[in-house]
mmCIF file of C-alpha atoms in Angstrom:
data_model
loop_
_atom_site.group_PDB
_atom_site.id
_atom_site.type_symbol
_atom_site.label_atom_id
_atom_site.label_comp_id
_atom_site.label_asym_id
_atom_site.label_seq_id
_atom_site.Cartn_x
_atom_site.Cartn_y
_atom_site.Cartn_z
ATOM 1 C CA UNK A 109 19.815 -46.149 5.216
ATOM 2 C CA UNK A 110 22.389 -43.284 5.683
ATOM 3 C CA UNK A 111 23.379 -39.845 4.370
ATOM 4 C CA UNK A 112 26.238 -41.938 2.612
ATOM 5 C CA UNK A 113 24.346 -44.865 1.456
ATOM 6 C CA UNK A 114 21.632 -42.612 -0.547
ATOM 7 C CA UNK A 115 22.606 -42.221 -3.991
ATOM 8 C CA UNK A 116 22.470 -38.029 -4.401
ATOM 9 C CA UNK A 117 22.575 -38.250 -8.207
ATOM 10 C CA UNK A 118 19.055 -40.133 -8.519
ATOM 11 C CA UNK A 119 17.514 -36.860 -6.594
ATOM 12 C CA UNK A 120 16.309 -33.144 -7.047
ATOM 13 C CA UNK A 121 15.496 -31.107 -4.294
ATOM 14 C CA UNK A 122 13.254 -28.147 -5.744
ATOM 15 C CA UNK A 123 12.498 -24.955 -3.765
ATOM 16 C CA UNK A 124 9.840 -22.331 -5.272
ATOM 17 C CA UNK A 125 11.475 -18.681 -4.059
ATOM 18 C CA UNK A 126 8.961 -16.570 -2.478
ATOM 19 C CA UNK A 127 11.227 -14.607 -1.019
ATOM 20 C CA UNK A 128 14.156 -13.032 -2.623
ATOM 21 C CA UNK A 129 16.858 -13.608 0.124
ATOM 22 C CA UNK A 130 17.398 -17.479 0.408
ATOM 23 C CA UNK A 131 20.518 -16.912 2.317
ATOM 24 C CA UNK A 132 18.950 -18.030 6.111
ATOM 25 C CA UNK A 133 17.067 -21.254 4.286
ATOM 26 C CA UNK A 134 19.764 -22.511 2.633
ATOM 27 C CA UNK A 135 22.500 -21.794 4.979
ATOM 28 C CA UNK A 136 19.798 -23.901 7.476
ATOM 29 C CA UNK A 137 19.765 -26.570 5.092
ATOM 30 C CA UNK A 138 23.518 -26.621 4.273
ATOM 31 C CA UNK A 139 24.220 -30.016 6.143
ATOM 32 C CA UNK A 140 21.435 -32.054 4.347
ATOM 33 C CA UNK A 141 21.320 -30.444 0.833
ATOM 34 C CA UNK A 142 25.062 -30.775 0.672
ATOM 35 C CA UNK A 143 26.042 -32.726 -2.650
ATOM 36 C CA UNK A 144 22.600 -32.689 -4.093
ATOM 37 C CA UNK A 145 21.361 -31.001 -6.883
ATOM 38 C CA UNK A 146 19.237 -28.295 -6.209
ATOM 39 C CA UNK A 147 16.609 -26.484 -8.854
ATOM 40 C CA UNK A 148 15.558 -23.128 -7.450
ATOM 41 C CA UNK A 149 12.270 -22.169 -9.332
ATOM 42 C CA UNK A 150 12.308 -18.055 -8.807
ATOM 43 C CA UNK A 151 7.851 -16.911 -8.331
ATOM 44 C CA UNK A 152 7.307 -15.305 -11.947
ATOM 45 C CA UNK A 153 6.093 -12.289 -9.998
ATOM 46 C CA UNK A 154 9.178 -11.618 -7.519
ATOM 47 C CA UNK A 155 10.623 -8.468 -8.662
ATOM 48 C CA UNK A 156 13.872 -8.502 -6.248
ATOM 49 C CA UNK A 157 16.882 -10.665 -7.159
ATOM 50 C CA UNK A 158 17.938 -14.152 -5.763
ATOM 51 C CA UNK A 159 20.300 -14.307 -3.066
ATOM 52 C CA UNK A 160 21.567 -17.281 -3.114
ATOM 53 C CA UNK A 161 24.640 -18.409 -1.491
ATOM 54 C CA UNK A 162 27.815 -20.085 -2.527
ATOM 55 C CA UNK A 163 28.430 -23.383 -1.965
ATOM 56 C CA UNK A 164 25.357 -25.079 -3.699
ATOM 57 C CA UNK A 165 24.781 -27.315 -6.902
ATOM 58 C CA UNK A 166 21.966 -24.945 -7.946
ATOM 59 C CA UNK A 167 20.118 -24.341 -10.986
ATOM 60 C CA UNK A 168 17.896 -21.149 -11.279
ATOM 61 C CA UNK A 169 14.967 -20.575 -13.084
ATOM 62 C CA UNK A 170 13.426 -17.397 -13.757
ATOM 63 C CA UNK A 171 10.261 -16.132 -15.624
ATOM 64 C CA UNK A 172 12.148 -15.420 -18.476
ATOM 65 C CA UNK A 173 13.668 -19.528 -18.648
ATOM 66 C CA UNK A 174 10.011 -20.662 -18.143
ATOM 67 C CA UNK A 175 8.689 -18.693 -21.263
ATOM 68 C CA UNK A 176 11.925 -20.667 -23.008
ATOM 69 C CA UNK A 177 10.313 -23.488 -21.907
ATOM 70 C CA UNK A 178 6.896 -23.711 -22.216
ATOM 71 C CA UNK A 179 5.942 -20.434 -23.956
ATOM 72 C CA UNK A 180 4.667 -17.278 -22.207
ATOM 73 C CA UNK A 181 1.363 -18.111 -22.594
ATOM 74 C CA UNK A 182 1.823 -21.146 -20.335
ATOM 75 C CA UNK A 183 4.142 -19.700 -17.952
ATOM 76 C CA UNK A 184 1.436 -18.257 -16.115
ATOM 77 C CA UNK A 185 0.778 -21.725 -14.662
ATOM 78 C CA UNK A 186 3.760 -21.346 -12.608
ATOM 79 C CA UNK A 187 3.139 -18.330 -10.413
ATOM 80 C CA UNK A 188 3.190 -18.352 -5.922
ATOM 81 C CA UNK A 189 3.340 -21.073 -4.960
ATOM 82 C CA UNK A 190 3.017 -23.250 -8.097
ATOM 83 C CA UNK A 191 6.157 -22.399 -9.423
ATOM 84 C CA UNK A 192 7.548 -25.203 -7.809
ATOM 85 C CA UNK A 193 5.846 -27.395 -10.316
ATOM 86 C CA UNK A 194 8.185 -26.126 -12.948
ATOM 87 C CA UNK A 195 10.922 -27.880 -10.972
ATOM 88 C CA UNK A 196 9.098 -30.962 -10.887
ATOM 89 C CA UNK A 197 8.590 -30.551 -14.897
ATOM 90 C CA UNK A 198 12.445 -30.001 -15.597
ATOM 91 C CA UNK A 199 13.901 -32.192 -13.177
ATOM 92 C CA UNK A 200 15.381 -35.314 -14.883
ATOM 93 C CA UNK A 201 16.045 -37.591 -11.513
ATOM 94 C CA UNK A 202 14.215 -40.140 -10.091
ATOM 95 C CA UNK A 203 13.163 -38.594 -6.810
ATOM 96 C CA UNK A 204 12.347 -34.980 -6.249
ATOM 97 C CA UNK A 205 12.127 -33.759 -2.209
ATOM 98 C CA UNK A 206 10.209 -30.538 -1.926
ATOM 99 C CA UNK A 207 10.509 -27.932 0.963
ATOM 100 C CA UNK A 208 8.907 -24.643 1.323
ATOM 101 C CA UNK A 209 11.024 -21.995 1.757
ATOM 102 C CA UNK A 210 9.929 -20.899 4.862
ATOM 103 C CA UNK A 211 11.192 -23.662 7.048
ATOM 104 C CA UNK A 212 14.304 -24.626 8.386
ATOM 105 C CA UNK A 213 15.532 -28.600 9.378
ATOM 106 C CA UNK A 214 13.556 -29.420 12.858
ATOM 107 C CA UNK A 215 14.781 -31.325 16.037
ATOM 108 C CA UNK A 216 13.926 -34.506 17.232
ATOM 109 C CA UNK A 217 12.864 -34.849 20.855
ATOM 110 C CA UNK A 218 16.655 -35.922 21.653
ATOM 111 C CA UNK A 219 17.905 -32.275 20.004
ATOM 112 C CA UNK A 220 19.311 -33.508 16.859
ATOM 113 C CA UNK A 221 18.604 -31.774 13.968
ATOM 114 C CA UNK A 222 16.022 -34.231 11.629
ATOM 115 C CA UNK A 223 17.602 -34.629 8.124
ATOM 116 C CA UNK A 224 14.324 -34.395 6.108
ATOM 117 C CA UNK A 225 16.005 -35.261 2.974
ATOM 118 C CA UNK A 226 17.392 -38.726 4.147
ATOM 119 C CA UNK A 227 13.987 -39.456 5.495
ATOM 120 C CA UNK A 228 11.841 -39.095 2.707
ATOM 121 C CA UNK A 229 14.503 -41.021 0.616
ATOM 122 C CA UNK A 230 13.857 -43.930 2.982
ATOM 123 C CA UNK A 231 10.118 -43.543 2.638
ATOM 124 C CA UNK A 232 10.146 -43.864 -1.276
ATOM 125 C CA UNK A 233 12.849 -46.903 -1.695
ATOM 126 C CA UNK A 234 10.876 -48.863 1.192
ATOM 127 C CA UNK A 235 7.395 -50.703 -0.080
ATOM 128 C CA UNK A 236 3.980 -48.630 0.942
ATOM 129 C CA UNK A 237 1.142 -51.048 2.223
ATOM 130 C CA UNK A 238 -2.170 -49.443 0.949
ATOM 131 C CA UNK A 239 -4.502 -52.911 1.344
ATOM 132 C CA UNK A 240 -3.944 -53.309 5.251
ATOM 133 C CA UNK A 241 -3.391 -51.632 7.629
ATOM 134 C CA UNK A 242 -0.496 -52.153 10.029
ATOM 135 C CA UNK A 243 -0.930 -51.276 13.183
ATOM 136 C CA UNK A 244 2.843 -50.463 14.107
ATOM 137 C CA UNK A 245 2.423 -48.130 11.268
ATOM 138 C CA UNK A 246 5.559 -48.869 8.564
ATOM 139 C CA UNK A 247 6.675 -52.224 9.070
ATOM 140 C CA UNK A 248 9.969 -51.557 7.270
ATOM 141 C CA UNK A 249 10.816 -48.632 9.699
ATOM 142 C CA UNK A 250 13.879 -49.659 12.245
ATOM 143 C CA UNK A 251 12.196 -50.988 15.236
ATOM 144 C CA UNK A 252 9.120 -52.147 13.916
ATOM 145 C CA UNK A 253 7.409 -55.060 11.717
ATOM 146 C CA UNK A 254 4.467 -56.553 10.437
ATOM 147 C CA UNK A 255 1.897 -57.856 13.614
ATOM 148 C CA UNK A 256 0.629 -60.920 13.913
ATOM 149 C CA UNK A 257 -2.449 -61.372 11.549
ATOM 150 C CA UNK A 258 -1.088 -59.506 8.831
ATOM 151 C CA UNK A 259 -1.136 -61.613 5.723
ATOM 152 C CA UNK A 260 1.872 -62.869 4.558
ATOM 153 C CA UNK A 261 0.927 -62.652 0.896
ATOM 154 C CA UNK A 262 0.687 -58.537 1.458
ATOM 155 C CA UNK A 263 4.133 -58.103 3.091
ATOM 156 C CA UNK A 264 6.072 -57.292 0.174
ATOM 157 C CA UNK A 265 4.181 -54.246 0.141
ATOM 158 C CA UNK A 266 3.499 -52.102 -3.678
ATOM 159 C CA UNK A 267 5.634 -49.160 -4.521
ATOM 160 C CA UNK A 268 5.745 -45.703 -2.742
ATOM 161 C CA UNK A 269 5.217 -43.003 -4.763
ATOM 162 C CA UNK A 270 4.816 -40.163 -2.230
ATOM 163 C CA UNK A 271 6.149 -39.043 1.246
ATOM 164 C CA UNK A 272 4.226 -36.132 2.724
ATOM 165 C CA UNK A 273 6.188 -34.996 5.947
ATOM 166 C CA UNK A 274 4.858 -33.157 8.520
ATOM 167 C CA UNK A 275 5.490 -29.559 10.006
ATOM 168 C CA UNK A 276 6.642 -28.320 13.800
ATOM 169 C CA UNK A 277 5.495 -24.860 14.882
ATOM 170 C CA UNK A 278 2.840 -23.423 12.606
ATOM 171 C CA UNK A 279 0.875 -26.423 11.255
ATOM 172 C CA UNK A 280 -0.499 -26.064 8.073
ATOM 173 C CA UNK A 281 -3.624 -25.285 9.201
ATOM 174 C CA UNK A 282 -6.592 -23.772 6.997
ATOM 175 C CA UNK A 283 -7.356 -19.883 7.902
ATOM 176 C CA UNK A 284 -10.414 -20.330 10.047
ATOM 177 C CA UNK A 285 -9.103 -22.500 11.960
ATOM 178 C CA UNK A 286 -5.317 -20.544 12.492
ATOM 179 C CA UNK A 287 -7.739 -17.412 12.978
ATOM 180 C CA UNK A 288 -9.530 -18.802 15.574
ATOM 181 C CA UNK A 289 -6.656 -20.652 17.797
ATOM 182 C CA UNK A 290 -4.233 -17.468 17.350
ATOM 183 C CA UNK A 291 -1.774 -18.984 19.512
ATOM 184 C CA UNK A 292 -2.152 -22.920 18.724
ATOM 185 C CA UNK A 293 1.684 -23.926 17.448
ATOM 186 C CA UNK A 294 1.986 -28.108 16.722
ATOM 187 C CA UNK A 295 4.486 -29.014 19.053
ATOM 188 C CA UNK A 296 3.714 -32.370 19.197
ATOM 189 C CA UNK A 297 6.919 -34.790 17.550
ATOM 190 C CA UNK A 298 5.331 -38.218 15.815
ATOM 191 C CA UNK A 299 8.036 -40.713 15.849
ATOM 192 C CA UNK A 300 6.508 -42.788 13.469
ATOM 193 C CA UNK A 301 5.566 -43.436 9.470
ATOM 194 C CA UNK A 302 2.444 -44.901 8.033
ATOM 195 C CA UNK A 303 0.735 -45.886 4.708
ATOM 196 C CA UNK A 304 -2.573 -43.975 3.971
ATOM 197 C CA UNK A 305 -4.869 -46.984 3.241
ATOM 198 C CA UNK A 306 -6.024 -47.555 -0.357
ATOM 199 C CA UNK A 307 -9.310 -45.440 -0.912
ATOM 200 C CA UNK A 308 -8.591 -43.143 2.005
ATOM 201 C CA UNK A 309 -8.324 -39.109 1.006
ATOM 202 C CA UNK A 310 -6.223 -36.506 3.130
ATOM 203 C CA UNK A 311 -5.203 -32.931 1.862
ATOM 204 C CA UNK A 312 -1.915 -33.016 0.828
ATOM 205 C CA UNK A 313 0.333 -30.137 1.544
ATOM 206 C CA UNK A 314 3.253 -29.410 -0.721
ATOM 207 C CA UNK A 315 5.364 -27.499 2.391
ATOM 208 C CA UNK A 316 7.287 -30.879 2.948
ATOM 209 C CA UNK A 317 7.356 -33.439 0.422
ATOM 210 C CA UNK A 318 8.705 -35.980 -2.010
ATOM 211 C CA UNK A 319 7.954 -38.133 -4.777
ATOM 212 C CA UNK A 320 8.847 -40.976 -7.256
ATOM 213 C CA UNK A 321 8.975 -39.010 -10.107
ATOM 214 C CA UNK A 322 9.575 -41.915 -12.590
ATOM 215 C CA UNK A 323 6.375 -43.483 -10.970
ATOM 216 C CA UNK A 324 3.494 -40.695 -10.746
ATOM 217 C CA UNK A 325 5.723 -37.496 -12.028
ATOM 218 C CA UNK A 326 2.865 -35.988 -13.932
ATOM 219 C CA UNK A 327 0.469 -36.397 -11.476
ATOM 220 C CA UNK A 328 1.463 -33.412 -9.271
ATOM 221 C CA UNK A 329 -0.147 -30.869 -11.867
ATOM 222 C CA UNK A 330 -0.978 -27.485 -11.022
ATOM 223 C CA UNK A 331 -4.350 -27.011 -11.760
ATOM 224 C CA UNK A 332 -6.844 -25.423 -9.180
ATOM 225 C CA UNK A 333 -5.962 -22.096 -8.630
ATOM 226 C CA UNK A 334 -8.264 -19.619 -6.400
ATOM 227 C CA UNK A 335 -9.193 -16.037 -7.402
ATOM 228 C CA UNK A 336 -7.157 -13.576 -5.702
ATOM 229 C CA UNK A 337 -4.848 -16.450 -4.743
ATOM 230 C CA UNK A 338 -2.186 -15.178 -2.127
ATOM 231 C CA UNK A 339 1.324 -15.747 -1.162
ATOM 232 C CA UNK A 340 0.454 -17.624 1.898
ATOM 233 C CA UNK A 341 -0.184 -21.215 2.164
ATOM 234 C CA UNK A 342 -3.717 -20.724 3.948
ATOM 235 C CA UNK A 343 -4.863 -18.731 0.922
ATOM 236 C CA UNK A 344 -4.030 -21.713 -1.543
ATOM 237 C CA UNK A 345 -5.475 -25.352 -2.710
ATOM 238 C CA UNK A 346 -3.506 -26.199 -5.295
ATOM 239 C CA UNK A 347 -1.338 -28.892 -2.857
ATOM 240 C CA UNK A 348 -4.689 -29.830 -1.517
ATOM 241 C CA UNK A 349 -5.965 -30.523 -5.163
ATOM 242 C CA UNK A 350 -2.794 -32.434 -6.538
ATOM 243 C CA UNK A 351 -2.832 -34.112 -3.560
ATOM 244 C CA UNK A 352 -6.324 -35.147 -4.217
ATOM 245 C CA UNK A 353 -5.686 -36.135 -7.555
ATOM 246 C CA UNK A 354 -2.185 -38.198 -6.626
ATOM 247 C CA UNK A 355 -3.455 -39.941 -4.274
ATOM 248 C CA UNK A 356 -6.676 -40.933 -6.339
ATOM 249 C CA UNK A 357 -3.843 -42.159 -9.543
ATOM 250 C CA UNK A 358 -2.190 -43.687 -6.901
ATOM 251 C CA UNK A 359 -4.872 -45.938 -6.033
ATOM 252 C CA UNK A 360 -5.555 -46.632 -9.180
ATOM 253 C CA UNK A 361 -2.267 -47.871 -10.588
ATOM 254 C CA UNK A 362 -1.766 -49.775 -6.923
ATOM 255 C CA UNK A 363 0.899 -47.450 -5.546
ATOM 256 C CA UNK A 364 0.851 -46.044 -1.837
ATOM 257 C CA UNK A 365 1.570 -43.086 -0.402
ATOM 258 C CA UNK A 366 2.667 -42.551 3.355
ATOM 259 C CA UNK A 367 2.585 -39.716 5.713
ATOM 260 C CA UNK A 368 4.819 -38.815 9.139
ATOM 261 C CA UNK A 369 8.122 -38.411 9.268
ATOM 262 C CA UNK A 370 10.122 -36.282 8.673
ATOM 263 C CA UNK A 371 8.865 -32.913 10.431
ATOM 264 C CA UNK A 372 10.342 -29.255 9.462
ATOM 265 C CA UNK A 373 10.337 -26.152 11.546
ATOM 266 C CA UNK A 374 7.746 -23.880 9.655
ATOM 267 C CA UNK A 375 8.225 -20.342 10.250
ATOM 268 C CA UNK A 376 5.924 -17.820 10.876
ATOM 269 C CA UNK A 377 4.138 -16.153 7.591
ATOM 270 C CA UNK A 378 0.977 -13.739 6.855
ATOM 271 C CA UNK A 379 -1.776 -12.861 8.812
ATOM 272 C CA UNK A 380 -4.685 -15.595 8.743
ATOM 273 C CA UNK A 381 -7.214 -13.172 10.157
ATOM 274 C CA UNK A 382 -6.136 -10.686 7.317
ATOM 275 C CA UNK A 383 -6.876 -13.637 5.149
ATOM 276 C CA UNK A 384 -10.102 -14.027 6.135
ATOM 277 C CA UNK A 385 -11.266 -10.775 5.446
ATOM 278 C CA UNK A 386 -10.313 -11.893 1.368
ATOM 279 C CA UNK A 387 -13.501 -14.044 -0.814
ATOM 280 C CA UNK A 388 -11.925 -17.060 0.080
ATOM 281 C CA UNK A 389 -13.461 -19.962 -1.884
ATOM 282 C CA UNK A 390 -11.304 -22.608 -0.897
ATOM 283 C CA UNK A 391 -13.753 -24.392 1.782
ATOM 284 C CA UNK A 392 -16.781 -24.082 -0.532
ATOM 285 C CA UNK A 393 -14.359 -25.929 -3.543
ATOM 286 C CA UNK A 394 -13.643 -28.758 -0.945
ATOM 287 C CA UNK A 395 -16.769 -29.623 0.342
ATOM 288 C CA UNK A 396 -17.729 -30.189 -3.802
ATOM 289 C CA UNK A 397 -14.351 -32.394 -4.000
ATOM 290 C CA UNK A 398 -14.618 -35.184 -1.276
ATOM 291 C CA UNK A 399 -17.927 -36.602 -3.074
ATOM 292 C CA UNK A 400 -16.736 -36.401 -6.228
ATOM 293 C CA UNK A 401 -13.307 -38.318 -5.229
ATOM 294 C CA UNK A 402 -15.127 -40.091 -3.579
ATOM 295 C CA UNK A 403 -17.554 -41.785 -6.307
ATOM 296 C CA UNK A 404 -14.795 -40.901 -9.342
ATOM 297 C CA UNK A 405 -13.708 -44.354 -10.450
ATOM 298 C CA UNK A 406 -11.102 -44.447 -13.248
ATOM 299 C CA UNK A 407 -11.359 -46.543 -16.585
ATOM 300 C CA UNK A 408 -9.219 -49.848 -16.276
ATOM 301 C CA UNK A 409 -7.602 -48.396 -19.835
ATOM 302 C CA UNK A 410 -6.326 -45.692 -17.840
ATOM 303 C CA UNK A 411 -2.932 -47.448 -17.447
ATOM 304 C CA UNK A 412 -0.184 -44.552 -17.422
ATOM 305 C CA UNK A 413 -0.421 -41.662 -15.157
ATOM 306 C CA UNK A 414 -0.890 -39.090 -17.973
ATOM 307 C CA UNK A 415 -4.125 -41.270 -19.216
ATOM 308 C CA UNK A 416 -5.356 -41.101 -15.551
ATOM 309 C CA UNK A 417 -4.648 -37.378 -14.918
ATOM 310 C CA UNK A 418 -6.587 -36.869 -18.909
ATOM 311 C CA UNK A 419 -9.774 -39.196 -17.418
ATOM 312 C CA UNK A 420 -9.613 -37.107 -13.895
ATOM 313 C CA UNK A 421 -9.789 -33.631 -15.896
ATOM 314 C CA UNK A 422 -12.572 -35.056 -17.992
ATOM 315 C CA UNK A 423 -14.601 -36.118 -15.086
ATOM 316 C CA UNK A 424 -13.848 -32.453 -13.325
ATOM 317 C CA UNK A 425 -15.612 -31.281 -16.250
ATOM 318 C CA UNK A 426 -18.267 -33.322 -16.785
ATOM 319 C CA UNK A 427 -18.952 -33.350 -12.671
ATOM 320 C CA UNK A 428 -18.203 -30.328 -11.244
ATOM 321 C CA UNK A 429 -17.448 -28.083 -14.134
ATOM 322 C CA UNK A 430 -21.305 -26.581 -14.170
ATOM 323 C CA UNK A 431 -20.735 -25.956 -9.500
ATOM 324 C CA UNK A 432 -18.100 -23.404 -10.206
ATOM 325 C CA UNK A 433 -15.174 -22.155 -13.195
ATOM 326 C CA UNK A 434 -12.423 -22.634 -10.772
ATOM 327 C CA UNK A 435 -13.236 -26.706 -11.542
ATOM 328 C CA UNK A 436 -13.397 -25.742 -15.434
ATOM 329 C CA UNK A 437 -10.192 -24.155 -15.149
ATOM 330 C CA UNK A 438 -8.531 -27.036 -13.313
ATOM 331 C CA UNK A 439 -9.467 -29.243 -15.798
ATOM 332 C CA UNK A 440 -8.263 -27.556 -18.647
ATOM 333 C CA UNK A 441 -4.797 -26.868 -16.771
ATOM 334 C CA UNK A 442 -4.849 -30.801 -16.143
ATOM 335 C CA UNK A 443 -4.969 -31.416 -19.868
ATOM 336 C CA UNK A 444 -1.903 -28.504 -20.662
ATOM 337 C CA UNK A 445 -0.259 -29.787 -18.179
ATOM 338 C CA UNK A 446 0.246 -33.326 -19.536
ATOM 339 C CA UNK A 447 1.116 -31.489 -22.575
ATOM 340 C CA UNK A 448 3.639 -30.107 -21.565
ATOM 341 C CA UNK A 449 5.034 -33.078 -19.552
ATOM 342 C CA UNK A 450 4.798 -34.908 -22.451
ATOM 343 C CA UNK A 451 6.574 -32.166 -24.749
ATOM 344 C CA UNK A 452 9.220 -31.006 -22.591
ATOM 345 C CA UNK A 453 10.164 -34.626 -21.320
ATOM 346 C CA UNK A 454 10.193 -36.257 -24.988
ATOM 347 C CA UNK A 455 12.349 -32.984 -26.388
ATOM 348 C CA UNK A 456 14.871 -34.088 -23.432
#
């Protein structure tokens, strides 16, 4: 599949604003966000006006169109990085590519710019394969196929309903680690894609991906948010979380989700020593997640994605809402959050 064979009206491409000036990021992504739609999602607490270029099917949203939307009361959901979600909630197409606004298209090892868009497209419209493993990674990549000994009643694969790309330059590694390895930079260029198998976790990161929306759209929910949460990926989990929770829905409705191509180039931002010096809670929250993941099972009547994400929140609550509030909190943003979906989608 091509640039020209992708059909541009059946995708979003949303972009939370961080940063005021989008005129480098955009002008970067020119060549592959050409003749799509674009929702630009302004951070509630940016003071400083969008610049953002000409030459762009764009749609901005500010604070003030988010209170419109869901009330005031409920726009707080949407601030740093989270206001992305907003996009996600608005959007009305059947794919929605996400990039953060830090990073600009990377090169493949030949030099050629890597059009991210495209790529992720490619991942969603071609089956996942959750129940076994292929070891040439995606069969239905160019240049590879299913190896002998994979069953023939499994090759048809089950649908994909997320592509989590990867990053070149700064990884999106946790603080510790970035504090500790000052100068570590991922330079290493994975030509391949692969399905995460069925009942596997990973942490998610929301710097480059996409989703079916129509398949597991109110699954990516903002819910667990950090006290003191900064403006810098390291001092976040709410990717890590939806992640968590997608991929758990996935499972559980018997869709896949693949990781690998395509990379960005991520951009330096903040200070992960700085960071450290914060009451970061994020590693303490994740070391009470994996169990609980990892023994949640979901009730076979949980056959939408808003039942599962309603079951997941009451589980958080029952489970881990007594270890810490940040878990109460999640939950009950779980439950508005289907609300909302529910409210603003039926009202469209």
């Amino acid at each position: 599949m091509s640039l020209a064979e992708i059909n541009k009206n059946e995708v979003d491409i949303v972009i939370g604003a961080l940063n005021a000036d989008l005129t480098q990021f955009l002008t970067s992504w020119g060549p592959f966000f050409s003749g799509f739609h674009l929702i630009v999602v302004k951070d509630p607490e940016l003071k400083e006006e969008l610049n953002i270029p000409e030459g762009f099917d764009v749609d901005v949203y500010s604070k003030t169109d988010m209170e419109k939307v869901v009330g005031a009361s409920n726009s707080t959901m949407f601030s740093g990085y989270s206001c992305r979600y907003f996009g996600y909630l608005v959007s009305k197409k059947k794919y929605i590519v996400s990039i953060d606004d830090d990073c600009v298209p990377a090169k493949d090892p030949k030099g050629f710019l890597v059009d991210a868009v495209t790529q992720h497209v490619i991942n969603l419209e071609n089956p996942a394969t959750p129940l076994f493993f292929n070891t040439l990674y995606d069969p239905y990549c160019e240049g590879a196929d299913f190896v002998r000994g994979y069953p023939f009643s499994l090759r048809s694969g089950v649908p994909c309903a997320a592509s989590c790309g990867l990053w070149l330059n700064l990884a999106d590694l946790d603080a510790p680690t970035q504090a500790l390895k000052t100068e570590k930079r991922n330079t290493a260029y994975v030509d391949a894609v692969m399905t995460v198998p069925a009942k596997a976790m990973l942490p998610i990161s929301g710097i480059n991906i996409a989703f079916n929306r129509e398949l597991v759209g109110p699954a990516l929910v903002p819910a667990l948010r950090l006290a003191g949460e900064g403006k810098v990926r390291w001092e976040t989990l709410e990717d890590v979380w939806c992640g968590m929770c997608l991929k758990h829905i996935s499972d559980h409705l018997g869709y896949g989700v693949k990781t690998g191509l395509p990379y960005v180039w991520r951009n330096e931002r903040g200070d992960a020593v700085e960071s450290l010096r914060k009451k970061w809670e994020g590693m303490k929250l994740m070391e009470k997640s994996v169990p609980f993941f990892d023994s949640l099972k979901l009730p076979e009547t949980a056959l939408k994605v808003e039942d599962c994400v309603i079951e997941l929140a009451k589980a958080v609550k029952e489970q881990l809402g007594s270890d810490d509030p940040a878990f109460t909190q999640a939950a009950d943003a779980m439950v508005k959050w289907v609300q909302l979906w529910n409210s603003v989608n039926s009202s469209a």
